[in-house]
Amino acid sequence: MAQPCQERRGGSRGDRVTQGVTASSGAVGTGSTGLGASLSGSLVSAEWLRDHADSVVVLDASIARSVDAAGLTVFDPGHEVFRAAHIPGARFADLFATFSDPSSPIAFTRPTAAQMAAAAAELGITPADDIVVYDQLSGAYAARVWLVLRSFGFERARVLDGGFARWAALGCPIESGDPAAPDGSGRAIELADLGTSIFAGLDEVRSISADEDSTTTLICALRTPDYTGESGGDRPGHIPGSLSVPFPDLLSDDGTFSPERTRKVLEGVGIGPDSDVVVYCGGGINASGAALAFVEAGYPLPRVYDGSLSEWRSDPDLLLVTGPDPR
């Protein structure tokens, strides 16, 4: 059984807990300690973070979710979610403006190398840092930030399994208010751009979809109603030829990643450890969560279609299939 944190620090909105205390209190340190060499996998548990929080950089990738007058789910930057409650010392990773290209008409487009370098400088992070990312929803948003970081050479970035909910359930410290300016922010850094090995583009996905004999498998990580077209707005359905692997089906009941469930689901649709896979969803978020689940289940990292259905649906000449069958 997991051991709870010995104390929980909170405060009214705008308050900050004391920094510079011991690891068990949840304060976050500089991050350049070489912990990455002793870790395996791309996830860390809340228990692990509780014990090593002074040795890593923690990024909060939370977003705000609401429902508009038409009953549609709306997503906005999570500044207010972060200010209300976050892990002590965490830095806010703005998925909309910092970890995406704000000039792109497609939401959550991967940033350019120059944009990512500027974001890293603002956050005070480098590829040498041990970084733990979390969000306050399903973990897919943290996975997206993790994947973007990995695509620029941040090989020691990992995701907090179970996210903020798991941290809070252990009774670990929580703080509110704005983050303090991180040490080292503003440093200019150079980044490696590994994007083509991690992300796929429209032309490639179109080619895979059109070729019924393609050796690459397209996976849709959206929920089943979105895949079948029961929901999905004006242009519902999935990319022709793609299989359904909903990201939520790869998680345990408590919201942590489940390698066992992931392997069972992938085996059920004929995906093996040697399969070449491209994953997509609505905007590259659930697809990133699925990519992380693949890795934790012992599969190679699949590529993620960066534009996903946001880009595909924007072209009326690109077909979509409704119903449970791939084509």
PDB file of C-alpha atoms in Angstrom, residues 6 51 78 130 149 154 157 170 175 193 205 233 249 265 300 310:
ATOM      1  CA  GLN A   6       3.201  13.195   6.099  1.00  0.00           C
ATOM      2  CA  ASP A  51      10.500  11.172  -2.510  1.00  0.00           C
ATOM      3  CA  GLY A  78      -5.259  26.215 -17.818  1.00  0.00           C
ATOM      4  CA  ASP A 130      15.060  15.554 -15.146  1.00  0.00           C
ATOM      5  CA  LEU A 149       9.765  17.661 -25.267  1.00  0.00           C
ATOM      6  CA  PHE A 154      14.504  16.213 -23.769  1.00  0.00           C
ATOM      7  CA  ALA A 157      11.251  14.073 -19.533  1.00  0.00           C
ATOM      8  CA  LEU A 170      -1.757  10.569  -1.323  1.00  0.00           C
ATOM      9  CA  GLU A 175      -0.085  25.056  -3.290  1.00  0.00           C
ATOM     10  CA  ASP A 193      14.800  18.592 -33.780  1.00  0.00           C
ATOM     11  CA  VAL A 205      -1.163   9.787 -43.461  1.00  0.00           C
ATOM     12  CA  GLY A 233     -19.582  17.531 -35.266  1.00  0.00           C
ATOM     13  CA  ASP A 249      -9.260   1.933 -22.691  1.00  0.00           C
ATOM     14  CA  VAL A 265      -6.312  -4.010 -26.566  1.00  0.00           C
ATOM     15  CA  PRO A 300       8.019   0.933 -29.778  1.00  0.00           C
ATOM     16  CA  SER A 310      -8.422  18.897 -36.896  1.00  0.00           C
TER      17      SER A 310
END
